[in-house]
Coordinates of C-alpha atoms and ligand atoms in Angstrom, one line a residue:
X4 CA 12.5 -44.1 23.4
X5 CA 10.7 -42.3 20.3
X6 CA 10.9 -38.3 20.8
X7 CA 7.7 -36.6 21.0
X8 CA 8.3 -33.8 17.4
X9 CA 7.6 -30.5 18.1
X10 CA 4.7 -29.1 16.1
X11 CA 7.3 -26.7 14.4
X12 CA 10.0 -29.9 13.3
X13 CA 6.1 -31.5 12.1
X14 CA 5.8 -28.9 9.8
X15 CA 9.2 -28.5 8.5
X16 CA 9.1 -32.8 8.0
X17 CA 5.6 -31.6 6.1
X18 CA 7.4 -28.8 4.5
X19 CA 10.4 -31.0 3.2
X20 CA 8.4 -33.8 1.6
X21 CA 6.1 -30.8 -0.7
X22 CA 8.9 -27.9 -1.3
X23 CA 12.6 -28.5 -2.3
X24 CA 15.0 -27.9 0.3
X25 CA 16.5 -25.0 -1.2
X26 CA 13.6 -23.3 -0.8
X27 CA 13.6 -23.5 2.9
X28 CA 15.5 -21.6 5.3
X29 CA 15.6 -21.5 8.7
X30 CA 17.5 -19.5 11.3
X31 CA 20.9 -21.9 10.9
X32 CA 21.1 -20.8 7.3
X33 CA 23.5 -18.2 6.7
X34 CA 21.0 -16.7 3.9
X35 CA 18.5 -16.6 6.3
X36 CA 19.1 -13.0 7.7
X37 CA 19.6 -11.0 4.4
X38 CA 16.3 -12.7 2.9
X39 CA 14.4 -11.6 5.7
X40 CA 16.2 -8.6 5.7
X41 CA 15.9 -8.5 2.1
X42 CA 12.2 -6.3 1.6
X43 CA 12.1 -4.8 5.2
X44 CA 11.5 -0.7 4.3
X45 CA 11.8 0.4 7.8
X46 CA 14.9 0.1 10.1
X47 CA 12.1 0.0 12.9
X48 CA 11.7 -4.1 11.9
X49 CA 14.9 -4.8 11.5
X50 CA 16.0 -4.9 15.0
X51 CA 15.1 -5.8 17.8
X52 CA 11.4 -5.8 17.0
X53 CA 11.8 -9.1 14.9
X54 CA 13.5 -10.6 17.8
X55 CA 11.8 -13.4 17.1
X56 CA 12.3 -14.3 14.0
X57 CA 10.2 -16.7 11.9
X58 CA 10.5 -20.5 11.9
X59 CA 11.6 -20.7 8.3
X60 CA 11.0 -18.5 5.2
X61 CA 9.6 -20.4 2.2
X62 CA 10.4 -18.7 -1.2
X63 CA 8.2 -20.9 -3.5
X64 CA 8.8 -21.4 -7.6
X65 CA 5.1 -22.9 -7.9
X66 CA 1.5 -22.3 -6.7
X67 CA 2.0 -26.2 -5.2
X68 CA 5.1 -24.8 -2.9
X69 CA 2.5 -22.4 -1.6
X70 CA -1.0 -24.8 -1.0
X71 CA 1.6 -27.1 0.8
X72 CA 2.7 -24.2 3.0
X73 CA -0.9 -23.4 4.1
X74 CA -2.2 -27.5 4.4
X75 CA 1.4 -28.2 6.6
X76 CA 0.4 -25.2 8.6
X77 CA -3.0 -26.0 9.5
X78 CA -2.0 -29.1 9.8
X79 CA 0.8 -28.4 12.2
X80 CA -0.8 -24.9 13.9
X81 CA 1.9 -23.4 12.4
X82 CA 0.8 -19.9 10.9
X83 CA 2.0 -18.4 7.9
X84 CA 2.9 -14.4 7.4
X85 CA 2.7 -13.5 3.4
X86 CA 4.9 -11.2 1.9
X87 CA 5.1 -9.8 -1.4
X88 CA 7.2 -6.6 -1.5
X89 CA 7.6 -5.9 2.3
X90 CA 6.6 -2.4 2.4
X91 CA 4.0 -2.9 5.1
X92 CA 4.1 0.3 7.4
X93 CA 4.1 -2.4 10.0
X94 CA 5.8 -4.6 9.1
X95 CA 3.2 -7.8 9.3
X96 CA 4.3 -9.6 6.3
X97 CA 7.2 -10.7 8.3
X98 CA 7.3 -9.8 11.7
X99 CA 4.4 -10.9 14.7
X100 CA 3.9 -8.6 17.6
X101 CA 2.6 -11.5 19.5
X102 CA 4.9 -14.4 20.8
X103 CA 3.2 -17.3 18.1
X104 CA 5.1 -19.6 15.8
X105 CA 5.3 -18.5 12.1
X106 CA 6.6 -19.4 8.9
X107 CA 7.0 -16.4 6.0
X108 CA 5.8 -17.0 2.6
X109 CA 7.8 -14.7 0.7
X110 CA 6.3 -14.7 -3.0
X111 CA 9.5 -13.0 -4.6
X112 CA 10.1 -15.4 -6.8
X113 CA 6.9 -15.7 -8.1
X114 CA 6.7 -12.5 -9.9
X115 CA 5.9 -13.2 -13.8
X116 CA 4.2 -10.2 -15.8
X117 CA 2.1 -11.4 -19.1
X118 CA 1.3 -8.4 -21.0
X119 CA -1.3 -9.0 -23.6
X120 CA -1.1 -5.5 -26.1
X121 CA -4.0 -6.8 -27.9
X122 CA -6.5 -7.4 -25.4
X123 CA -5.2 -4.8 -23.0
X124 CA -4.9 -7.1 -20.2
X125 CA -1.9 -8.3 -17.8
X126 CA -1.5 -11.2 -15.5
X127 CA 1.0 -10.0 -13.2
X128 CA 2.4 -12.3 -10.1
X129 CA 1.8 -11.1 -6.3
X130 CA 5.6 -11.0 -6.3
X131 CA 6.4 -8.5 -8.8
X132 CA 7.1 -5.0 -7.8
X133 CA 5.2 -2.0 -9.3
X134 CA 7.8 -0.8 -11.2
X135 CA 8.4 -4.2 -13.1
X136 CA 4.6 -4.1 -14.0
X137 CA 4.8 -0.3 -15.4
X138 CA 8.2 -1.5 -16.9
X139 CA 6.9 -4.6 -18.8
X140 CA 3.4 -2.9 -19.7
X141 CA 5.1 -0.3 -21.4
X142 CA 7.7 -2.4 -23.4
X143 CA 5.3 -4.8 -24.8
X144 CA 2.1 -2.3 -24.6
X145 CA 3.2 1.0 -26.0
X146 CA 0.5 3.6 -25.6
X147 CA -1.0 1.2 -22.2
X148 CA -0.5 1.8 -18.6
X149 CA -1.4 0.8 -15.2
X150 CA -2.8 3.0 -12.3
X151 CA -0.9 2.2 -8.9
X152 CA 1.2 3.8 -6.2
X153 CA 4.9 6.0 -6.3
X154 CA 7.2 4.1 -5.1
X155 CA 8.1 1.3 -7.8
X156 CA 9.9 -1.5 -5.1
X157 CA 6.0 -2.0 -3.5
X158 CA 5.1 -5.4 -4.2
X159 CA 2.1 -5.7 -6.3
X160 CA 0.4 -8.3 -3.6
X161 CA 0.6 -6.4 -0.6
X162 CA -0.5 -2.9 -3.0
X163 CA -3.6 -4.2 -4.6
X164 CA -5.0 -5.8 -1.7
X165 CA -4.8 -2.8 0.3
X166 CA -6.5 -0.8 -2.8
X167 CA -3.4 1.3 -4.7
X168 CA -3.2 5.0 -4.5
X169 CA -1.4 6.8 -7.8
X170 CA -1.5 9.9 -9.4
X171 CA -3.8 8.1 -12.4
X172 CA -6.6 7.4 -10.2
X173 CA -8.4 10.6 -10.7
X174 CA -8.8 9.2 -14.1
X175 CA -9.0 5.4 -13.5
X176 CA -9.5 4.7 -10.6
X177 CA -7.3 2.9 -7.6
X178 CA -5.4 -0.6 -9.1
X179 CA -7.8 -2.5 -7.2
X180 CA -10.9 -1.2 -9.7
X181 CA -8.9 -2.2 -12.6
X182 CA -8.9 -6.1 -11.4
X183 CA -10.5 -8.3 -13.8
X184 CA -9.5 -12.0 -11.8
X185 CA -7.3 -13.7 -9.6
X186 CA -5.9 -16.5 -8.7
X187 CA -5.4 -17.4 -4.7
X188 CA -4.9 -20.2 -2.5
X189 CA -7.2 -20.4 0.2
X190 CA -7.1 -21.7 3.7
X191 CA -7.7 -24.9 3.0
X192 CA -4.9 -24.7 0.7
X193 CA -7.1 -24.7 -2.5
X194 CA -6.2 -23.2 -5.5
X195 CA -8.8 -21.5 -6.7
X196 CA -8.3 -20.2 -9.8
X197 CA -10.4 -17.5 -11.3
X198 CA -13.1 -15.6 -9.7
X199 CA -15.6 -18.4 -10.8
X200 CA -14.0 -20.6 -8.3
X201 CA -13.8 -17.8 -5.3
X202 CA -16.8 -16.9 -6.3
X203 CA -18.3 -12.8 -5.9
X204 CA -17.7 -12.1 -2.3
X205 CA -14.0 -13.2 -2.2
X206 CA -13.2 -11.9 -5.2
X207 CA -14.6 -8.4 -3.5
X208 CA -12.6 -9.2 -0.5
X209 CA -9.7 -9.5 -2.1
X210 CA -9.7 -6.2 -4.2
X211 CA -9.0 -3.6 -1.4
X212 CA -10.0 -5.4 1.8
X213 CA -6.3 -5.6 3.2
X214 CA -3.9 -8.2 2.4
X215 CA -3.3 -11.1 5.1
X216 CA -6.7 -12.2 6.0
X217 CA -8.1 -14.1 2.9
X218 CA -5.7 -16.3 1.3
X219 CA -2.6 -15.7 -0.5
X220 CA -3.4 -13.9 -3.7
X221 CA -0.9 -15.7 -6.4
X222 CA -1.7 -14.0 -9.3
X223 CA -3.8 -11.0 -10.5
X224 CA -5.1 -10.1 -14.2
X225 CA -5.3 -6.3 -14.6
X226 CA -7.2 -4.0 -17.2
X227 CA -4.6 -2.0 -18.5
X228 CA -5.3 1.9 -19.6
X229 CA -4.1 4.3 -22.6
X230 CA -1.5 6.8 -22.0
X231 CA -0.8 9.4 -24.3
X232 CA 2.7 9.5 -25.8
X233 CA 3.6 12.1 -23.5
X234 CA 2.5 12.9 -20.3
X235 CA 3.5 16.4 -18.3
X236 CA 5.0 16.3 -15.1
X237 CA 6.2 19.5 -12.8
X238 CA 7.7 19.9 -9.7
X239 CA 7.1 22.7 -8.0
X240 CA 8.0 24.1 -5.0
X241 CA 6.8 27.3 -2.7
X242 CA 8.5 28.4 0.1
X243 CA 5.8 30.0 2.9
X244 CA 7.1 33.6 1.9
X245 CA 6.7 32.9 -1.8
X246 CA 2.8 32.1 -0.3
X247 CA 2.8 28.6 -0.1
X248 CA 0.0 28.8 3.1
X249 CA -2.3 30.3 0.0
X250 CA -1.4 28.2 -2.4
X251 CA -2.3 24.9 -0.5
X252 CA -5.3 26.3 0.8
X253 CA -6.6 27.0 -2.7
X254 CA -5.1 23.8 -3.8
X255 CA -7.7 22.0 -1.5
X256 CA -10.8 22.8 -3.9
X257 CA -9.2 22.9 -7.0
X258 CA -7.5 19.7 -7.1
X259 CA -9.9 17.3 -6.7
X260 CA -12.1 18.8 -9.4
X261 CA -9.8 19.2 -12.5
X262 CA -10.0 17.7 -15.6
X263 CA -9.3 14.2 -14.6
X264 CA -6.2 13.4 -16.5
X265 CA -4.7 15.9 -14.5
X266 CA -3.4 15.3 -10.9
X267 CA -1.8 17.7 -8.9
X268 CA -0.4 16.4 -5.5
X269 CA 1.4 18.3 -2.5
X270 CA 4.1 17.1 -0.4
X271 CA 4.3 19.8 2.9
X272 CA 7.9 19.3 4.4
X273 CA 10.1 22.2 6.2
X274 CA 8.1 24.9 5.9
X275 CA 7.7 24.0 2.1
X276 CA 4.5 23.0 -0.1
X277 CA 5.7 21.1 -3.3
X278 CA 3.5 20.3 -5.7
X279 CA 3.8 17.6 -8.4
X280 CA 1.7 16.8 -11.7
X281 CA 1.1 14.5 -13.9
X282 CA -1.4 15.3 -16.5
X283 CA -2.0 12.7 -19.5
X284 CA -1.3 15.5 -22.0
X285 CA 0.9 17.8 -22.8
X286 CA 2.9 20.9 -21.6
X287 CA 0.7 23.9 -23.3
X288 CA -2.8 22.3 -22.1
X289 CA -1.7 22.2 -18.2
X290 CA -0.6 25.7 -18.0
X291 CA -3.4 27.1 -19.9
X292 CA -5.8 24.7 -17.7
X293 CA -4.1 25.9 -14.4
X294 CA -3.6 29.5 -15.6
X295 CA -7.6 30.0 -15.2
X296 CA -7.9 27.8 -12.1
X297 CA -5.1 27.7 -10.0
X298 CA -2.9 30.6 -10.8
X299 CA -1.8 31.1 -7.4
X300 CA 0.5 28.2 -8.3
X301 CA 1.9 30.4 -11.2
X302 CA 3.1 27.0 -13.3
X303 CA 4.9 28.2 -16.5
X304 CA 6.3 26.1 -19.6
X305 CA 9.5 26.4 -18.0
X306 CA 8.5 24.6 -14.7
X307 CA 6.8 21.3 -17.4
X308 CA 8.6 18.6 -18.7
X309 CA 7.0 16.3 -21.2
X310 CA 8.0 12.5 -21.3
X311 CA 6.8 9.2 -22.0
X312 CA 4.6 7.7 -18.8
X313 CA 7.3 5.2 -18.5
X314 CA 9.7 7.7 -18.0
X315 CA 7.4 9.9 -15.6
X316 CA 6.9 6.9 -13.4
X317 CA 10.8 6.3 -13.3
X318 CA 11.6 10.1 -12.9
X319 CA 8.5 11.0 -10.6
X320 CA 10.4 8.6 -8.0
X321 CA 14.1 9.0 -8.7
X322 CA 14.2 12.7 -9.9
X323 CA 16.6 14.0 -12.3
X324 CA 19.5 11.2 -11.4
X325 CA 17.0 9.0 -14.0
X326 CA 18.5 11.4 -16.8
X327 CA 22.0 9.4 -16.3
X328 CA 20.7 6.1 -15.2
X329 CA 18.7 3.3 -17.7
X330 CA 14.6 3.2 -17.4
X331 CA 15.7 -0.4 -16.3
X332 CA 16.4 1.6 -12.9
X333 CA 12.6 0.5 -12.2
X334 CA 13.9 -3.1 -12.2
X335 CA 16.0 -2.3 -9.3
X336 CA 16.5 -4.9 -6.9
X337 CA 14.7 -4.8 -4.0
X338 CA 17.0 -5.1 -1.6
X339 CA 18.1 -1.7 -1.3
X340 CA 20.1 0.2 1.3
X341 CA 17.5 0.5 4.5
X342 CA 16.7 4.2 5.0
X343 CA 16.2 5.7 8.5
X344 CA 13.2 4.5 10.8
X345 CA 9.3 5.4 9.5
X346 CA 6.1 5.8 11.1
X347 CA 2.9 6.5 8.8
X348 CA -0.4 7.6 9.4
X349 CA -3.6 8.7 7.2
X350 CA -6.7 10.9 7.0
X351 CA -9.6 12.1 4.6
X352 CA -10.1 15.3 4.2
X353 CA -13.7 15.9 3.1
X354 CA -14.1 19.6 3.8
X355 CA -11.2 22.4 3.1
X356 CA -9.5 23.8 6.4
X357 CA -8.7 27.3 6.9
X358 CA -5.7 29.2 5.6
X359 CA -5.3 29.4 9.7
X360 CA -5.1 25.6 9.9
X361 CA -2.5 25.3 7.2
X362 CA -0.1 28.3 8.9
X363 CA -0.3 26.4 11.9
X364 CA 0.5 23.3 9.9
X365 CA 3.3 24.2 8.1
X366 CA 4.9 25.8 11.1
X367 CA 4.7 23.0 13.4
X368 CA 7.7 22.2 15.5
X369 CA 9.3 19.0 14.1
X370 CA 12.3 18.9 16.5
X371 CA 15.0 17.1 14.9
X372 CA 12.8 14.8 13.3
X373 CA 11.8 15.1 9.9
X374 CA 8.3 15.0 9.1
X375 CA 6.2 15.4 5.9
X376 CA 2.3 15.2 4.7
X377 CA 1.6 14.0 1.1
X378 CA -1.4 14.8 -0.5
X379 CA -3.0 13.1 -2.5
X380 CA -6.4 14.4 -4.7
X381 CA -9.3 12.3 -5.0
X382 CA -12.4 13.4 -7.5
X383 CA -12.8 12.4 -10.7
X384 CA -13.2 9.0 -11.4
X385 CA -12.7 7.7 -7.6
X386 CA -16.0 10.0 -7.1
X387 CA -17.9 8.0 -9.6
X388 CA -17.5 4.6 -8.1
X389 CA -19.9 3.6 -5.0
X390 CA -18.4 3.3 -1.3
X391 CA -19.7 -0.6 -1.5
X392 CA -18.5 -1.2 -4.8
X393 CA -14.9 -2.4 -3.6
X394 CA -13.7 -2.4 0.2
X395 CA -11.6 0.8 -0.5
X396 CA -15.1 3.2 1.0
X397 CA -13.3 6.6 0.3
X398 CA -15.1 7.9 -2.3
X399 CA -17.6 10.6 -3.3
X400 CA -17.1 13.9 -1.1
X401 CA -13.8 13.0 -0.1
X402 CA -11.4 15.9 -1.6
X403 CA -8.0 14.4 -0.9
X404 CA -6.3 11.9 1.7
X405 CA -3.1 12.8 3.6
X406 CA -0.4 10.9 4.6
X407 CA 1.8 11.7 7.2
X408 CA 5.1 10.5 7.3
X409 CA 7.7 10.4 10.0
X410 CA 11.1 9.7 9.2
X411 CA 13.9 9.7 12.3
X412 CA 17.5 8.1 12.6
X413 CA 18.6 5.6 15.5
X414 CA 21.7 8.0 16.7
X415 CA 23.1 5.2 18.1
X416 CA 20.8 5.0 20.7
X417 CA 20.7 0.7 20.4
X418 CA 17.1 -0.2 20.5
X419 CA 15.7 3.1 20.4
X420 CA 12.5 2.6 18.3
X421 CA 10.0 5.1 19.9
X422 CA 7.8 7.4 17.6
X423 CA 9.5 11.0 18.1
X424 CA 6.0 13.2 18.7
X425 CA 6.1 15.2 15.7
X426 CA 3.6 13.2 14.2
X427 CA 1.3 12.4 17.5
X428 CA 1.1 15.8 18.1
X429 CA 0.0 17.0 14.5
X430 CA -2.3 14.0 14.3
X431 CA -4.6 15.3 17.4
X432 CA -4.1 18.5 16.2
X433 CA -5.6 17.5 12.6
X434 CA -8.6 15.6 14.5
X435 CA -11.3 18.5 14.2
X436 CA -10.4 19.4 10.6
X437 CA -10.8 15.8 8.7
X438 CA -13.7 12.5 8.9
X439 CA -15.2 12.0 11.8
X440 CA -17.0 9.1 13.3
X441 CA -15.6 7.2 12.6
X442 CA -11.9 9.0 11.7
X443 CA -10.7 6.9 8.6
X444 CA -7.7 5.5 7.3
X445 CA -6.4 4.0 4.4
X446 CA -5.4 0.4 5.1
X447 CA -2.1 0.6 2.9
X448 CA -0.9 3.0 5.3
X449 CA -1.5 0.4 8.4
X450 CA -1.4 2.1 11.6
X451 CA -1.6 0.0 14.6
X452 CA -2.2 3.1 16.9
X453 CA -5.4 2.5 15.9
X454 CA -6.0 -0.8 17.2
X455 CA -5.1 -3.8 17.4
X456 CA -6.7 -7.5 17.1
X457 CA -7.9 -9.6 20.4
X458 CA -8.3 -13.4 19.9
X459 CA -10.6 -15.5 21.9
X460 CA -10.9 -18.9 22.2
X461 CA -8.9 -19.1 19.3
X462 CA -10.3 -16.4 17.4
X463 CA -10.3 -12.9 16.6
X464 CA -12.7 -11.2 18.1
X465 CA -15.1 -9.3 15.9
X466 CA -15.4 -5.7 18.4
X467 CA -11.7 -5.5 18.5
X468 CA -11.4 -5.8 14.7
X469 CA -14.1 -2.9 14.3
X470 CA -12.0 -0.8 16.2
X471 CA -9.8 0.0 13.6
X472 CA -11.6 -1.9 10.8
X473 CA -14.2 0.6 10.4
X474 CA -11.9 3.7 9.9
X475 CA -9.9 1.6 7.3
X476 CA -13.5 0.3 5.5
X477 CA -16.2 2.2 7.1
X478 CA -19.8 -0.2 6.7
X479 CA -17.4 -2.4 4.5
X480 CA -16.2 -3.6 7.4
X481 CA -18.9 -5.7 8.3
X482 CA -19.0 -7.0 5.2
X483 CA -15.3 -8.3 4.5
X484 CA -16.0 -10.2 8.7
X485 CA -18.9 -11.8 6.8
X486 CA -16.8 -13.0 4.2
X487 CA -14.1 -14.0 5.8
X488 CA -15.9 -16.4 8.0
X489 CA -17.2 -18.0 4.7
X490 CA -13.6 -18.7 4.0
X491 CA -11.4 -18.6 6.9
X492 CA -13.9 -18.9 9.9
X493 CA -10.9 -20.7 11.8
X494 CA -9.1 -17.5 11.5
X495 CA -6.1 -19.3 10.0
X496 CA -4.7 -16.2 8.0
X497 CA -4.5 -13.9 10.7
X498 CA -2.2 -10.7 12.0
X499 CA -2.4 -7.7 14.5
X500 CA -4.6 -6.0 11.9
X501 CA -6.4 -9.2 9.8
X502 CA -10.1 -8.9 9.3
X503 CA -11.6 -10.9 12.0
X504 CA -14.5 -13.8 11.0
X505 CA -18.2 -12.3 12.4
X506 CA -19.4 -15.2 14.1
X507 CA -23.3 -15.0 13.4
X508 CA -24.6 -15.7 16.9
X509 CA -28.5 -16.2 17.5
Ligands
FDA30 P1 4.0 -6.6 2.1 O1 4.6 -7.7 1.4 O2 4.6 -6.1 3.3 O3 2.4 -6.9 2.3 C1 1.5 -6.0 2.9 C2 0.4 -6.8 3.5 O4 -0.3 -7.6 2.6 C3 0.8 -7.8 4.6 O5 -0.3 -7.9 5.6 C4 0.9 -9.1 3.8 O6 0.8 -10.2 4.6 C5 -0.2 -9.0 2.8 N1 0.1 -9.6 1.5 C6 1.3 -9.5 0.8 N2 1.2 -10.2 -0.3 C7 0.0 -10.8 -0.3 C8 -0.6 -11.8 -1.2 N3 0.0 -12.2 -2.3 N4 -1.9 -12.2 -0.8 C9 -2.5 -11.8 0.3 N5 -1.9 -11.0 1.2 C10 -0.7 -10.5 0.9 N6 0.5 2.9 -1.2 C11 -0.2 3.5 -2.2 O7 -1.4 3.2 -2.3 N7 0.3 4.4 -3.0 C12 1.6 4.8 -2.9 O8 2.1 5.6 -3.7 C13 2.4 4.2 -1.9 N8 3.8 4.5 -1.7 C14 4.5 3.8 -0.8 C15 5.9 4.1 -0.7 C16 6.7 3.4 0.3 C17 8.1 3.7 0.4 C18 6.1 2.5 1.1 C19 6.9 1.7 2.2 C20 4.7 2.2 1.0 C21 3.9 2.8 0.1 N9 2.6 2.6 -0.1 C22 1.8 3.2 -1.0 C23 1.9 1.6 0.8 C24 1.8 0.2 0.1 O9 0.8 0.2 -0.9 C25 1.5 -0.9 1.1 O10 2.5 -0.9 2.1 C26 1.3 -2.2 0.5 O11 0.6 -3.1 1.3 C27 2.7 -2.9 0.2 O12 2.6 -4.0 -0.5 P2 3.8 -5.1 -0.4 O13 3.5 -6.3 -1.2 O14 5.1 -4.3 -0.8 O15 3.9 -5.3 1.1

C-alpha cells in the first residue's frame, strides 16, 4: 500500500531536491539544538517556550536555497520563520506561539559586507551582524561610518527592517533612511532584485515596517556617512544625591536639541542616571558646548575620551575590557553565553515630565529584579524627515524614546518564565506622562502585551493587526496592510506580530 506523506516529509522531499543536505537539520540532528540555540538572546526562548521546536532549520549559502524554501513552503503549507541575528524581544524569528508547522530560515551564513570607499556605499547581507558592518566599513572606508543600534551581535536583517536606533541618528538619521536598494525574495519565491523590481511601496515597506511580513530581505545596499577621526565619548554617572533627579529632568529639553553630532543618552538603573555621548568631534568642543547648556551634568576633560568611531562603537558596548581585547572583539561570534531572562517595552516621550515624575521614577521598587530605562534623544535630523516618509512615524515633536528593560534570573524555579512586575507596574505608571492615542512603540522593541494577531479564514485579520500596529506605525499602519496585500495577500509570511493584508471590501 502507498503511504499517504505528510505535508511536513512533502516539504523536506521538496527541500532535499533544491538545498544540500547539509544545510538541513531537523530535530534528529545532534547540531540541531545549538543552531537553534545558537542567536536566541533571551533565556525566556530557550525553554520551554520553544517546546515545539521547528520542523527543520535551513541555513542557506545562496539566494536559490532561500526561493526554494519559500516555493516548497507554499507549496507544502509549511510556513517559514526568518532569522537573521535572533535578537527579537520575542523571539518570532524562531519560535511560534501558536501550535503551526514551521521551518526557520536562518540567514547566518549569508552575511557578505562589500564596502565601496569610493562611492560611499555598502551591500551588506541580512545575515551580518552590526558590528561586522561597522568593522568592515571602517577597515576598507577610513573616515565612513554607518548609523545603527548598540549592541554589535543584532543582525542587520531583523535591525533595519524594524528601523535602527543609534546614537548617530540625531545626525543621520535611523539605518533604515540610509537604504539606497535591496534585494528580497518574495512570497512567491521571486527574487527580486533591486527596488526597480519591488517596485516603490515594497521598497517602503521594507525600510522600517517590521521584519517577517514582506519577504525575506537578502541583501541591503547602504549610504555610508563621514566620521571625523575622532569621535568623544563619556560616561557619566550621577547618583540621586549627587542630583541625578535634576539632571535628567533638564536632560529631557536639552538633548534632543543639541548640535546634531552630539548625542547624549541616559540609562536610569538603581537609583542611578548615566549618561553616555558620542559627539562626532572632539573633547574641548563637547565640554564647552555642554558647559553653556547642560552644566548641571558638570562634564569635564577628564570625564572625555577621544577615539576613532570604530573604537567608540567597540568600547561604547564592551567598556574598558576593549582596552585589552582586539577591535576584532566586534566579530565576536554570536553564539555567546545566554544572559538571564528579558522583557522589553517602549514609549515616546513628546512632552518633558516633572522633576516629580522622575523622583518617583528613579525610586521605584524593583524587588529583586533588575530593571533599567535607556533613553534615547531624538531631534536633529530624525525631526527633519516626514512621519510618511518611511514606516518608522516617530518623528518631529518627539523629544526622546525610552526603553524599558527587565532583566530577571530563573532561580531554579524550572519553567518559571513570568514577567516579575517591576516593569508592568512602571509602564501604567508612565501612561499619563508619554503619546497618547494611540500610545506608541517602536517595533524593534516588539512587545506582544500589546497585541497579538487573529487569523480568519486563513488570514490575519486586519482590526487585530491595528491593535498594536498603530502604536508601532501610527497612520503607517494602514499603509504597510495595503502593501502587503499587493505582495502577500495569502498572508504567507506571517507571525504573532506580522502586518496583516487589508482586504479592500466594497
Ligand atoms: P531576528 O533575526 O530575531 O529578526 C527580528 C524580526 O525580523 C523577526 O520577525 C524576523 O523574522 C525578521 N527578520 C529577520 N531577518 C529578516 C530578513 N532578512 N528579512 C525579513 N525579515 C527578517 N534596536 C535598535 O534600534 N537600537 C539598539 O541599540 C538596539 N539594541 C539592542 C540590544 C539587544 C541586546 C537586543 C536583544 C536588541 C536590541 N535592539 C536594538 C533591537 C533590535 O534592533 C531588534 O531586535 C532587531 O529586530 C533584531 O534584528 P535581528 O536580525 O538580530 O533579529
Amino acid at each position: 500500500a502507498m503511504s499517504l506523506a505528510s505535508s511536513s516529509d512533502k516539504f523536506l522531499l521538496c527541500l532535499s531536491i533544491h538545498v544540500p543536505s547539509q544545510l538541513v537539520l531537523t530535530p534528529t540532528s545532534p547540531s540541531f539544538k545549538p543552531l537553534l540555540v545558537s542567536s536566541i538572546r533571551n533565556a525566556k526562548f530557550v525553554a520551554p517556550a520553544t517546546a515545539r521546536p521547528p520542523l527543520c532549520i535551513l541555513t542557506p549559502t545562496k539566494a536559490s536555497h532561500v526561493q526554494a524554501a519559500v516555493r516548497c513552503g507554499r507549496y507544502h503549507g509549511v510556513r517559514l520563520r526568518v532569522r537573521s541575528g535572533g535578537h527579537d524581544n520575542e523571539g518570532l524569528s524562531y519560535r511560534s506561539q501558536r501550535p503551526e508547522v514551521f521551518a526557520v530560515v536562518d540567514l547566518a551564513k549569508l552575511d557578505a559586507v562589500r564596502v565601496d570607499p569610493r562611492g560611499a556605499t555598502t551591500w551588506v547581507d541580512s545575515g551580518a551582524t552590526i558590528g561586522e558592518l561597522y568593522y568592515a566599513v571602517a577597515k576598507a572606508a577610513p573616515g565612513l561610518g554607518f548609523p545603527a543600534g548598540v549592541c554589535p551581535t543584532i543582525g542587520v536583517g531583523g535591525h533595519f527592517s524594524g528601523g535602527g536606533v543609534g546614537l548617530m541618528m540625531r545626525k543621520y538619521g535611523l539605518s533604515a533612511d540610509n537604504i539606497l536598494d535591496a534585494t528580497i525574495v518574495d512570497a512567491d519565491g521571486h527574487l527580486l532584485q533591486g527596488k526597480e523590481a519591488m517596485g516603490d511601496d515594497l521598497f517602503w515597506a521594507i525600510r522600517g515596517g517590521g521584519g517577517g511580513s514582506f519577504g525575506i530581505v537578502l541583501s541591503w545596499k547602504v549610504q555610508l556617512v563621514p566620521v571625523p577621526p575622532k569621535v568623544t565619548y563619556f560616561s557619566i554617572t550621577r547618583t540621586m544625591k549627587q542630583g541625578a533627579v535634576n539632571a535628567v529632568t533638564k536632560w529631557q529639553k536639552v538633548a534632543p536639541a543639541l548640535p546634531d553630532d552630539l548625542s547624549v543618552r541616559v540609562v536610569v538603573q538603581k537609583r542611578q542616571a548615566n549618561f553616555q555621548s558620542l559627539y562626532l568631534g572632539n573633547s574641548s568642543a563637547v565640554v564647552r558646548t555642554l558647559h553653556r547648556q547642560f552644566p548641571e551634568l558638570g562634564v569635564t576633560r577628564a570625564d572625555c575620551r577621544e577615539m576613532s568611531w570604530l573604537q567608540y562603537v567597540a568600547y561604547i558596548y564592551f567598556g574598558d575590557a576593549i582596552n585589552s581585547s582586539p577591535l576584532e572583539a566586534l566579530l565576536l561570534n554570536r553564539t555567546m553565553p545566554l544572559g538571564p531572562f528579558v522583557k522589553n517595552k517602549s514609549d515616546y516621550v513628546k512632552k518633558a515630565l516633572t522633576k516629580a515624575a522622575w523622583q518617583k521614577i528613579f525610586t521605584w521598587p524593583s524587588g529583586a529584579a533588575d530593571g533599567e530605562l535607556i533613553l534615547e534623544p531624538h531631534g536633529g535630523r530624525m525631526s527633519t524627515i516626514a512621519d510618511t516618509d518611511t514606516p518608522y512615524p516617530h518623528r518631529s515633536g518627539v523629544l526622546y524614546n525610552i526603553q524599558y528593560v527587565q532583566l530577571w534570573n530563573d532561580n531554579g524555579a524550572r519553567g518559571n518564565n513570568s514577567t516579575p512586575n517591576w516593569i508592568n507596574g512602571l509602564y501604567d505608571f508612565m501612561a499619563p506622562f508619554v503619546t497618547k492615542n494611540p500610545r506608541a512603540a517602536y517595533a524593534n522593541y516588539k512587545d506582544l502585551d500589546l497585541g497579538v494577531n487573529k487569523v480568519v479564514g486563513g488570514v490575519t485579520t486586519y482590526e487585530s493587526g491595528k491593535v498594536w500596529g498603530e502604536r508601532y506605525f501610527g497612520g503607517n499602519f494602514r499603509r504597510l496592510a495595503m502593501i502587503k496585500r499587493k505582495v502577500d495577500g495569502h498572508d504567507y509570511f506571517r507571525n504573532e506580530q506580522s502586518v496583516p493584508p487589508l482586504l479592500l471590501i466594497r
